[in-house]
Short mmCIF file of C-alpha atoms and ligand atoms in Angstrom, two decimals:
data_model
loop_
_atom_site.label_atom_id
_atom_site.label_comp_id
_atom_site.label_asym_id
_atom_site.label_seq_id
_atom_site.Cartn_x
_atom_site.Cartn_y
_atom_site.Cartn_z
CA UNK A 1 112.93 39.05 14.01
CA UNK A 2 109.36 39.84 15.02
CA UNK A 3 107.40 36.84 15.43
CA UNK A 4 103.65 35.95 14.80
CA UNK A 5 101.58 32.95 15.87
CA UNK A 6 99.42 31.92 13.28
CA UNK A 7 96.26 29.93 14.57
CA UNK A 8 94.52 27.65 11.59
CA UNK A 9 91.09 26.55 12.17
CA UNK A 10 89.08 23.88 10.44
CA UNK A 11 87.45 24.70 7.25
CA UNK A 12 88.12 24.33 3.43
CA UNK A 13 90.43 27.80 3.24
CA UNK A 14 93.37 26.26 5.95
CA UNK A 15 95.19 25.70 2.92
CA UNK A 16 95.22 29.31 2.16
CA UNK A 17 97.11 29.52 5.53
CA UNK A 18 100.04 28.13 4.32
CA UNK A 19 100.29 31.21 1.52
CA UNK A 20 100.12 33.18 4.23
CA UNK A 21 102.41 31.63 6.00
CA UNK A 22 105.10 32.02 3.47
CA UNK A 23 104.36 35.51 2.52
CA UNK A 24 104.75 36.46 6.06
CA UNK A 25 108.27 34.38 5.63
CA UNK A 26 109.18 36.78 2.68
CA UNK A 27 108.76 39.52 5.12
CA UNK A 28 111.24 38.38 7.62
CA UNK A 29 108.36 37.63 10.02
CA UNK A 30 109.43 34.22 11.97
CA UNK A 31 105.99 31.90 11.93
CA UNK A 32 104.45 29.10 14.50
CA UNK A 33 101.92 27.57 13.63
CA UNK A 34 99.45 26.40 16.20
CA UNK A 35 96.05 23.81 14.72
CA UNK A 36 93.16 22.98 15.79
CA UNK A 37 92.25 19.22 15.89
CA UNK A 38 89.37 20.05 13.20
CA UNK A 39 92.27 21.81 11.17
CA UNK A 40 93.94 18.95 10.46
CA UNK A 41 91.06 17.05 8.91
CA UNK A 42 92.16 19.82 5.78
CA UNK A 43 95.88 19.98 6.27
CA UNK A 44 98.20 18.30 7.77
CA UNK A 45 100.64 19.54 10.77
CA UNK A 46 103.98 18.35 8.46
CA UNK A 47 102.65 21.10 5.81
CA UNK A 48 102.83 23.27 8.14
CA UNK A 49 105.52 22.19 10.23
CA UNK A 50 107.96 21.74 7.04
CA UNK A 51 106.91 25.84 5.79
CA UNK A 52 107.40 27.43 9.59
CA UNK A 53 110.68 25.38 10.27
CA UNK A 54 109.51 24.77 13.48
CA UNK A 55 106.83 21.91 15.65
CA UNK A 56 103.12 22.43 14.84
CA UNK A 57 101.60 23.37 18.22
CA UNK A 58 98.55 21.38 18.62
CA UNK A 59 98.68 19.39 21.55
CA UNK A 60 97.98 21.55 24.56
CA UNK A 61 99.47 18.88 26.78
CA UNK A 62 102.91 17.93 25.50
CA UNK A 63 105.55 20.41 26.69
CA UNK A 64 107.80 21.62 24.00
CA UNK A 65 111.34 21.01 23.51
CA UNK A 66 112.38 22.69 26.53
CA UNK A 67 110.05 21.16 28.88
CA UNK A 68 108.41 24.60 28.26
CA UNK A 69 104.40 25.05 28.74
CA UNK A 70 103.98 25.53 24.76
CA UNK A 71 100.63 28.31 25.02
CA UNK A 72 102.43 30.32 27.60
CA UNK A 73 105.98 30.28 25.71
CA UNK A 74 104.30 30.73 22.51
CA UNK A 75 101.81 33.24 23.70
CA UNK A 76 104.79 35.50 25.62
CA UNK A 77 107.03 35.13 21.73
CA UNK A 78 103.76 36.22 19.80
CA UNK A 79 103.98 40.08 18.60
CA UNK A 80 100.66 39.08 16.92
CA UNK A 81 98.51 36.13 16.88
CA UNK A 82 96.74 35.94 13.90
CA UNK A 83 93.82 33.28 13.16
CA UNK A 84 93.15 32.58 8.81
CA UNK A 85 91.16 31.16 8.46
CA UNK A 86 88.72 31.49 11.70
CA UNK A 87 85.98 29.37 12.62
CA UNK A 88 82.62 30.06 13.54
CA UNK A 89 83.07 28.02 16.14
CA UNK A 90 86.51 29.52 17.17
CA UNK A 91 85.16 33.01 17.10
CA UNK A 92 82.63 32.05 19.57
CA UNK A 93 85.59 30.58 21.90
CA UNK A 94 87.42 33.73 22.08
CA UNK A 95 84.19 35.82 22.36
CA UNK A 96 83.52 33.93 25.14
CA UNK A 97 86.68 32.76 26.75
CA UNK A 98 86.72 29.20 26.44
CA UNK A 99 89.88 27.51 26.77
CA UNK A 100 89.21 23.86 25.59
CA UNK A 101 92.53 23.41 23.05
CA UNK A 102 95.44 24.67 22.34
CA UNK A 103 94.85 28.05 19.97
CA UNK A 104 92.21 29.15 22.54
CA UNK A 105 94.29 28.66 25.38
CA UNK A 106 97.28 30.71 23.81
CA UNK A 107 94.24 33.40 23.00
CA UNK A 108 93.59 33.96 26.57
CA UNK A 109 97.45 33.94 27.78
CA UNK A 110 99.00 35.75 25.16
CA UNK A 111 99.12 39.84 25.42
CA UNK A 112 99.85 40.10 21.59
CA UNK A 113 97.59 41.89 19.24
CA UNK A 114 94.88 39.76 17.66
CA UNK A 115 93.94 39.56 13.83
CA UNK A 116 91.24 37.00 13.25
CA UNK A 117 90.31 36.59 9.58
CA UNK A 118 86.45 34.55 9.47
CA UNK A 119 85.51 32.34 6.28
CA UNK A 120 82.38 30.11 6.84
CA UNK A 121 79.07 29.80 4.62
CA UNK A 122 77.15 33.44 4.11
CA UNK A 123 74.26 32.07 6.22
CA UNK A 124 76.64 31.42 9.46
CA UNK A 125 78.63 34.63 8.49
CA UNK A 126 74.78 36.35 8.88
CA UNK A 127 74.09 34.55 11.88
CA UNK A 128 73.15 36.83 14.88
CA UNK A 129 75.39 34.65 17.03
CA UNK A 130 78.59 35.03 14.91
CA UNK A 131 77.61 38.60 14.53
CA UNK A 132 77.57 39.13 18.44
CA UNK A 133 80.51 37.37 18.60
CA UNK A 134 82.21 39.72 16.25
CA UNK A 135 80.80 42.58 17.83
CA UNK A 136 82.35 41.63 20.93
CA UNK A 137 85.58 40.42 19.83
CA UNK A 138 85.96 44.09 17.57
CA UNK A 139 84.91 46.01 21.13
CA UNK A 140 87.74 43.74 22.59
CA UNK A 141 90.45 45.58 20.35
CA UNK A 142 91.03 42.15 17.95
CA UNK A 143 91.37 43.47 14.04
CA UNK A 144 88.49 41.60 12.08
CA UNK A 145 89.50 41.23 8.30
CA UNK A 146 86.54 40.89 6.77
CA UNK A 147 85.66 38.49 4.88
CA UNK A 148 84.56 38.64 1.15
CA UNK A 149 82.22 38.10 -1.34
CA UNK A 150 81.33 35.76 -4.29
CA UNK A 151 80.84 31.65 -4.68
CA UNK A 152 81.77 30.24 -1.62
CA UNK A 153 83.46 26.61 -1.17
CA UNK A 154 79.92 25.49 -0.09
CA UNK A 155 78.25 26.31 -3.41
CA UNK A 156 76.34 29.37 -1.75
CA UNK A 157 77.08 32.79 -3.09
CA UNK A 158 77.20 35.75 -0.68
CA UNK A 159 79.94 37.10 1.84
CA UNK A 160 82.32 34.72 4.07
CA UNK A 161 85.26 33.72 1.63
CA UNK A 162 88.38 34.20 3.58
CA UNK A 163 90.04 37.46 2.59
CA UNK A 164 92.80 37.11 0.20
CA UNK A 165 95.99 36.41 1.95
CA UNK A 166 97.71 39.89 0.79
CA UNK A 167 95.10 41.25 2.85
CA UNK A 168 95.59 39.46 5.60
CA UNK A 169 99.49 39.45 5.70
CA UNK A 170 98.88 43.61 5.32
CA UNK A 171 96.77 43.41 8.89
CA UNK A 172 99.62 41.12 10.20
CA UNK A 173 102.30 43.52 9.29
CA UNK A 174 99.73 46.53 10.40
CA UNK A 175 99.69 44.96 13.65
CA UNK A 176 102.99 44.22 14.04
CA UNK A 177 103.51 48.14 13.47
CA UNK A 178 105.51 47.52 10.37
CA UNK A 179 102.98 49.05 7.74
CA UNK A 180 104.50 50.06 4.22
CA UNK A 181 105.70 53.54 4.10
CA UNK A 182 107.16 53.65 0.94
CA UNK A 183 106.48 56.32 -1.68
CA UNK A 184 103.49 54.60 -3.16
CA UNK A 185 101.79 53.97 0.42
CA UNK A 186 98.03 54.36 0.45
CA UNK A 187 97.12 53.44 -3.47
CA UNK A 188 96.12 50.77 -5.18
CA UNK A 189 97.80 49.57 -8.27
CA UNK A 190 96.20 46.86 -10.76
CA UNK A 191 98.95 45.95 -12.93
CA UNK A 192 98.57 43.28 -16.03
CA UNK A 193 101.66 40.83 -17.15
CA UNK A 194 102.11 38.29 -19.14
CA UNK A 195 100.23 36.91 -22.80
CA UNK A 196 96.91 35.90 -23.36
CA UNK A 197 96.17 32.67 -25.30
CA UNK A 198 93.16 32.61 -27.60
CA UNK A 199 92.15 29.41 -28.09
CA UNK A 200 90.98 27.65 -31.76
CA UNK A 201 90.58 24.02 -30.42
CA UNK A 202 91.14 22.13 -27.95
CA UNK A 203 94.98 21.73 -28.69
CA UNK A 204 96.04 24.82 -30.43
CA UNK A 205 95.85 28.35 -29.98
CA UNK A 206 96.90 31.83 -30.78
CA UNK A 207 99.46 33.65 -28.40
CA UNK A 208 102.84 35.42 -28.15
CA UNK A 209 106.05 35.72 -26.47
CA UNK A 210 105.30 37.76 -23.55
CA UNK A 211 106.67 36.15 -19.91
CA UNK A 212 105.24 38.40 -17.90
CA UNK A 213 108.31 39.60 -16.79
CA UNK A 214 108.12 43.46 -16.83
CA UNK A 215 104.13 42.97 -15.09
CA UNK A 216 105.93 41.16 -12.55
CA UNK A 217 108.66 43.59 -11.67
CA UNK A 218 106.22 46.38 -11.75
CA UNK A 219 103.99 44.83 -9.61
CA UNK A 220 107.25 43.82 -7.01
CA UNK A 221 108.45 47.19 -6.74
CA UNK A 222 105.22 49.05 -6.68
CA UNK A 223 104.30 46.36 -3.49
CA UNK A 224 107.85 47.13 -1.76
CA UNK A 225 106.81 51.14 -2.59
CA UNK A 226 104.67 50.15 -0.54
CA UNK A 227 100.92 50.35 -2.82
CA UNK A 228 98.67 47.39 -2.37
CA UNK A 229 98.60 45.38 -5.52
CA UNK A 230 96.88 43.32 -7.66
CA UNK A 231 98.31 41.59 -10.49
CA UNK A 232 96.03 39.87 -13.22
CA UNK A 233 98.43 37.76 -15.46
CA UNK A 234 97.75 35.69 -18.33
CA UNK A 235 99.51 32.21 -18.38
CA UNK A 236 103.40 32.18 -17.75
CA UNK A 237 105.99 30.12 -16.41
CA UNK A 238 107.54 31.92 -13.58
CA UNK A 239 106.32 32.64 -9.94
CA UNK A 240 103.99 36.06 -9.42
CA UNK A 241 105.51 37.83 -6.45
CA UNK A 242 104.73 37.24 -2.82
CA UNK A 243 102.36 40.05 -1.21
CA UNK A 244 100.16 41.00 -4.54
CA UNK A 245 96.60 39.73 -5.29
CA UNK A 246 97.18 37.38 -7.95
CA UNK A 247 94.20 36.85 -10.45
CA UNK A 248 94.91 34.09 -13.53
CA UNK A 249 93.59 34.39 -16.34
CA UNK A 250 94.25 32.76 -20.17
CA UNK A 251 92.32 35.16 -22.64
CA UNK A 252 91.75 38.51 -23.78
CA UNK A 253 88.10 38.46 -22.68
CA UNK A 254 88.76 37.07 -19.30
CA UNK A 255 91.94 39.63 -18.81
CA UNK A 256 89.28 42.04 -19.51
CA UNK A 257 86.66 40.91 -17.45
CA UNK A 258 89.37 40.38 -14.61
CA UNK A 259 90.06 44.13 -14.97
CA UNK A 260 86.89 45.78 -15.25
CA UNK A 261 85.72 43.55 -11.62
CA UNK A 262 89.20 44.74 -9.47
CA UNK A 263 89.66 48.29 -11.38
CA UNK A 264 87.15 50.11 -8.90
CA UNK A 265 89.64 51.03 -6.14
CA UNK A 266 93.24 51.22 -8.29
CA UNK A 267 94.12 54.45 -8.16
CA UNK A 268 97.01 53.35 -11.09
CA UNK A 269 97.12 50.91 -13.46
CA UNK A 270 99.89 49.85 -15.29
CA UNK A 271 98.65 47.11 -18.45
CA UNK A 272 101.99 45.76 -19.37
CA UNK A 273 100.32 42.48 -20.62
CA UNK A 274 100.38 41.62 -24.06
CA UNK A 275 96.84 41.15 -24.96
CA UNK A 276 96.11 39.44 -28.26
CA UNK A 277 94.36 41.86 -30.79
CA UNK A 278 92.42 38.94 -32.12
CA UNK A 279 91.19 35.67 -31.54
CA UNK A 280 89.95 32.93 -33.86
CA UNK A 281 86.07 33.92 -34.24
CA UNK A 282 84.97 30.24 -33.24
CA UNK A 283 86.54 28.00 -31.19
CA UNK A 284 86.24 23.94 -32.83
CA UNK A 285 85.15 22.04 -29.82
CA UNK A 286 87.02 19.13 -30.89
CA UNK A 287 90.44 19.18 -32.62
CA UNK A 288 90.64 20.32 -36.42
CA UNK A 289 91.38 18.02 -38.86
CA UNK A 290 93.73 18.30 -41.94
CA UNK A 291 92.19 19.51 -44.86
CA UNK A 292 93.16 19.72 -48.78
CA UNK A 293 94.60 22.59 -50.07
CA UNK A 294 94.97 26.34 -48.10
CA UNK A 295 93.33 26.67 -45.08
CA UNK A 296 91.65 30.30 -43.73
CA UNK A 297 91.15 31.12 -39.80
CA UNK A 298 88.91 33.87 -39.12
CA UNK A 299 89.39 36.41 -36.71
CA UNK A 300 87.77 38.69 -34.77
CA UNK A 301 88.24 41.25 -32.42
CA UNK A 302 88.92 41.44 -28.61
CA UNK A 303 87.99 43.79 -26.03
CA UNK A 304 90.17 46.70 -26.00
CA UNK A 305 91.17 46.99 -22.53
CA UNK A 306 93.74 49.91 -22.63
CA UNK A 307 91.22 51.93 -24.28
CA UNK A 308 88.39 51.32 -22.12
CA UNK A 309 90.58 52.17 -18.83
CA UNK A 310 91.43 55.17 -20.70
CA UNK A 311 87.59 56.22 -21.90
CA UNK A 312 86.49 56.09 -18.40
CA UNK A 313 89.75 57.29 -16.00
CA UNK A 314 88.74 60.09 -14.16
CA UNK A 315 91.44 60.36 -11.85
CA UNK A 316 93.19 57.33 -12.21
CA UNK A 317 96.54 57.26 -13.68
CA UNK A 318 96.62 54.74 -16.58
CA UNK A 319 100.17 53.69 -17.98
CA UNK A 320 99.81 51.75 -21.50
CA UNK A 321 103.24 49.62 -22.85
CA UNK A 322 103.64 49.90 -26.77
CA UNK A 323 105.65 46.86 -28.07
CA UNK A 324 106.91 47.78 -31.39
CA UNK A 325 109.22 46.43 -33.85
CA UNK A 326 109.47 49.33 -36.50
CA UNK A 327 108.75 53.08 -36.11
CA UNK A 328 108.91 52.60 -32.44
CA UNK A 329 108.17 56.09 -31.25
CA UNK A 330 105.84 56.97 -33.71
CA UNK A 331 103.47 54.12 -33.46
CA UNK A 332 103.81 54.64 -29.45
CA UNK A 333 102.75 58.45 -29.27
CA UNK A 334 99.55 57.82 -31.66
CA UNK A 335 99.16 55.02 -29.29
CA UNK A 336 99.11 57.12 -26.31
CA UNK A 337 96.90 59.60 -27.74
CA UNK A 338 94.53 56.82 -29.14
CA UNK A 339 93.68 55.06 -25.66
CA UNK A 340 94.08 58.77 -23.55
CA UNK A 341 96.87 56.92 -21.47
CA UNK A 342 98.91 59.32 -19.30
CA UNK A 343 102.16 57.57 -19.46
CA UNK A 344 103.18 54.78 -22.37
CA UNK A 345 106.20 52.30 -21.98
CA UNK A 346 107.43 52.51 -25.57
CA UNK A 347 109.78 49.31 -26.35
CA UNK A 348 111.10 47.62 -29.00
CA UNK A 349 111.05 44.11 -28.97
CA UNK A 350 113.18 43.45 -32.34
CA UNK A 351 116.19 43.60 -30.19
CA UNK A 352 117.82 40.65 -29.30
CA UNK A 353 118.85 42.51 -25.67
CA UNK A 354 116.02 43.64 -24.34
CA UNK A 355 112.01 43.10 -25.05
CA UNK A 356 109.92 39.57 -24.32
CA UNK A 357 111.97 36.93 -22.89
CA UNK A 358 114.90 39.42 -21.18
CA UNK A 359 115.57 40.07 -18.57
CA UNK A 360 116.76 43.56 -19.28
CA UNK A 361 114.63 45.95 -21.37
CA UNK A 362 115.21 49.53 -22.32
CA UNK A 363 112.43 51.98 -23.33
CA UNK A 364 111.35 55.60 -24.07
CA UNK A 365 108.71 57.05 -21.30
CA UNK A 366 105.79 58.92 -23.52
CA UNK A 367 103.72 61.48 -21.31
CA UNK A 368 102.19 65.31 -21.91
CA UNK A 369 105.65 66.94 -21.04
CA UNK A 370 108.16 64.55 -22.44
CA UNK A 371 109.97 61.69 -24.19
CA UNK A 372 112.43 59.99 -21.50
CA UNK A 373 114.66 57.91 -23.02
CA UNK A 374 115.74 54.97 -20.67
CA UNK A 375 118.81 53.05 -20.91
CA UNK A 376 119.01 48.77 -21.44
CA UNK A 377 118.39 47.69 -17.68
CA UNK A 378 117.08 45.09 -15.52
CA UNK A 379 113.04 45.04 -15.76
CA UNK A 380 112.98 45.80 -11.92
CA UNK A 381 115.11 48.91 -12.55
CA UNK A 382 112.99 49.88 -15.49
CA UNK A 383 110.08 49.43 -13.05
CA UNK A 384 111.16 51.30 -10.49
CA UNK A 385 111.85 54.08 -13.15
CA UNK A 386 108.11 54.14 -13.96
CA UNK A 387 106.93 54.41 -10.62
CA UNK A 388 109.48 57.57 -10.13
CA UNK A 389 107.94 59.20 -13.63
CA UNK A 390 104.29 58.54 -12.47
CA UNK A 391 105.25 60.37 -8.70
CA UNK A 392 106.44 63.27 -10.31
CA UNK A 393 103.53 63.60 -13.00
CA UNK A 394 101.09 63.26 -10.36
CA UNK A 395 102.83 65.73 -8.16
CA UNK A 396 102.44 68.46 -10.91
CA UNK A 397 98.87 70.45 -10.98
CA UNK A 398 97.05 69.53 -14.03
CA UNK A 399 97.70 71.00 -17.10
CA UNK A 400 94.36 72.99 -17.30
CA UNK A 401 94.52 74.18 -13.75
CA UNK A 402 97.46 75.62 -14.55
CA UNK A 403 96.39 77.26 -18.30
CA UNK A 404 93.71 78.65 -16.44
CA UNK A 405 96.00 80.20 -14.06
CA UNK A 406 98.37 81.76 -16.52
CA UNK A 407 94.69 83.60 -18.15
CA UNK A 408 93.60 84.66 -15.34
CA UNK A 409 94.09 88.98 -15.27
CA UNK A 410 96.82 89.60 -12.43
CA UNK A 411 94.42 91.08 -9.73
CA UNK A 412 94.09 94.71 -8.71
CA UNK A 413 95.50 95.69 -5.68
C1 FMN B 501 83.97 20.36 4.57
C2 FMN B 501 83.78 21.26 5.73
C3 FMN B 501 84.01 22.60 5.56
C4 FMN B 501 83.84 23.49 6.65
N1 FMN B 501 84.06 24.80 6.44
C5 FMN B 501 83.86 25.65 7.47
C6 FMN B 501 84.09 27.04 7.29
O1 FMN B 501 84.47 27.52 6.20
N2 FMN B 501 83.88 27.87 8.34
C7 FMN B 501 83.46 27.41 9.55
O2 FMN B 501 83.27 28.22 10.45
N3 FMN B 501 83.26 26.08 9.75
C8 FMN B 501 83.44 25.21 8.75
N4 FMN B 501 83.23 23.87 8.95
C9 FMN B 501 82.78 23.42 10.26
C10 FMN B 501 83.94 23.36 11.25
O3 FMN B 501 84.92 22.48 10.78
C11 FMN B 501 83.42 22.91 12.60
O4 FMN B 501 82.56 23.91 13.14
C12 FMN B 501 84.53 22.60 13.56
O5 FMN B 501 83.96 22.25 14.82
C13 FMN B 501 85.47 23.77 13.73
O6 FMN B 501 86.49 23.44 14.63
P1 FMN B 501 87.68 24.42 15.03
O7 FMN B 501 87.11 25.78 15.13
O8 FMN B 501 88.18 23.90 16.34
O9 FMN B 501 88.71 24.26 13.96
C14 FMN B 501 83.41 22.99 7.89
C15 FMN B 501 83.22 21.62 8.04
C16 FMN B 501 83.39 20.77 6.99
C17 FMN B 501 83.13 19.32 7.19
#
């Protein structure tokens, strides 16, 4: 089992640590976890020591269970030693060598490879020092995963929030030279699961069955493919999978806002979330009361998100679900042709076997070149049937290329 030694520093994202912790888990990765002091003041060593099965190393002076020197023993077990979050401060210690506690003693006796992911405040991210520090630590062969942007714990808005931990547990598994290779390697899939809930007051709201189940799988199988995902999923019950970039969201607007911020490097997107059509054209900041006689809710449009992916592809391959209950097929292929998807998930959800709450669904596959009808099957099966039909459509030259081939005069020899 390879094994990686994940440092935690002290600041606000250590908690982050322990998703990356577990992901790494999911991956057959063994995990010890070595603290600084500071790192504790934001999570405690059980947390850690409960996830990783194994002692919190973070007293450089008590031997371990084997009377064993713990930051040589640990450092020769490490395949990788990977700090997330990292320090300012703890950047500056391995730039410079300092040895003063038990992570930075490991850092200068271990051979492993080194993966440091910073998260501080944008002004110390911008700081010449950290930037030297950086600089030298990159020069040194240790991966950097940078950091990103947006509101930071601190209030301040700019770059330095620790990088999601998908990204990180990809630099880990990079490192420990067991990168995805599967048939989706190299692209980026933004998939969409679950309902949206449109609120009218504060207790009710407008929604539907959706679990998110079928998002879910597809986003699974396209990660073990080997794509890097993210998922944005309206509210649900069950547990997103491990290794995706979860983003939550509750309704139509903010599904679509979600999208249209992480669509810019998918190379595929697959909206299997069931987006409300409408929502209630105000929402009553307090809870409505009972009136006499019939009551009307008005409704009004939400953003359309299939149709905008599909408005503004280029070459992105956009996959649209249909959910149906009567004229299945038909109502799929005008959809298809409506929102310019390449591939649509037709399914109908009257039957009691397949559809919202199943497990199991069955569909028809709607592209240029055909109808594929697809037996009742487990959602991750059905997924991983999608993924195949998208390879093979993208592996084919595009319909015009090859019309204008077909016209063109045969030359003259
Ligand atoms: C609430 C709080 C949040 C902090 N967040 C960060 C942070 O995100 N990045 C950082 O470099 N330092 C942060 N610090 C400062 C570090 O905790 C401090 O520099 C400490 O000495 C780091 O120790 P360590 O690197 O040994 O864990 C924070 C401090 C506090 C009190």
């Amino acid at each position: 089992m390879p094994t990686v030694v994940l440092g935690v520093t002290g600041c606000i994202g250590a908690y982050k640590a322990c998703e990356v912790l577990r992901d790494l888990q999911r991956r057959d990765v063994d995990v010890h976890v070595v603290m600084t002091k500071h790192a504790t003041e934001f999570v405690s060593a059980m947390t850690f020591e409960a996830l990783s099965r194994h002692p919190v190393f973070l007293d450089q002076f008590a031997l371990g269970a084997e009377g064993d020197i713990r930051h040589i023993s640990l450092a020769d077990a490490a395949q990788v030693l990977l700090v997330a979050p990292a320090t300012a401060n703890l950047l500056g210690k391995f730039a410079r060598g300092i040895a003063d506690d038990a992570l930075t003693t490991l850092y200068l006796a271990t051979k492993a490879k080194v993966v440091v992911a910073p998260a501080m405040n944008v002004n110390m991210f911008d700081h010449p020092a950290v930037r030297e520090n950086l600089d030298i630590l990159r020069a040194r062969g240790v991966r950097i995963v940078e950091p990103g942007s947006g509101y930071l714990a601190c209030g301040w808005l700019g770059r330095g929030r620790l990088a999601e931990p998908a990204d990180i547990v990809s630099a880990a598994m990079d490192a420990l030279g067991l990168t995805a290779s599967g048939d989706l390697a190299g692209e980026t899939v933004l998939v969409t699961a679950g309902p949206t809930v449109e609120d009218l007051d504060p207790v009710r709201f407008l929604s539907n069955r959706s679990t998110g189940r079928m998002g879910f799988a597809l986003a699974e199988t396209a990660r073990d493919r080997g794509a890097r995902v993210v998922l944005v999923a309206g509210p649900t019950s069950i547990e997103p999978p491990a290794g995706v970039d979860v983003v939550q969201v509750r309704s139509a607007e903010e599904m679509a806002r979600a999208v249209g911020d992480r669509v810019g490097p998918a190379t595929i997107v697959a909206m299997a979330a069931a987006v409300s059509d409408y929502r209630p054209a105000e929402r009553a900041p307090s809870k409505l009361k009972k009136t006499p006689g019939e009551g009307t809710l008005v409704l009004t449009r939400t953003p359309d998100i299939l149709a905008t992916l599909g408005k503004s592809k280029g070459r992105r391959f956009v996959i649209g679900f249909a959910a149906e209950t009567d004229r299945v097929l038909e109502n799929a292929r005008a959809k298809r042709a409506a929102k310019n998807a390449d591939l649509l998930v037709a399914n109908d959800v009257s039957r009691a076997d397949s559809g919202f709450a199943s497990e199991h669904n069955a569909a028809v596959l709607i592209d240029a070149e055909a109808e594929t009808e697809l037996p009742l099957m487990s959602k991750r099966a059905l997924a991983d049937r999608i993924w195949d039909r998208v390879l093979a459509l993208r592996a084919r030259p595009a319909p015009k290329a090859l019309a204008k081939r077909a016209a063109r005069p045969a030359r003259r020899k």
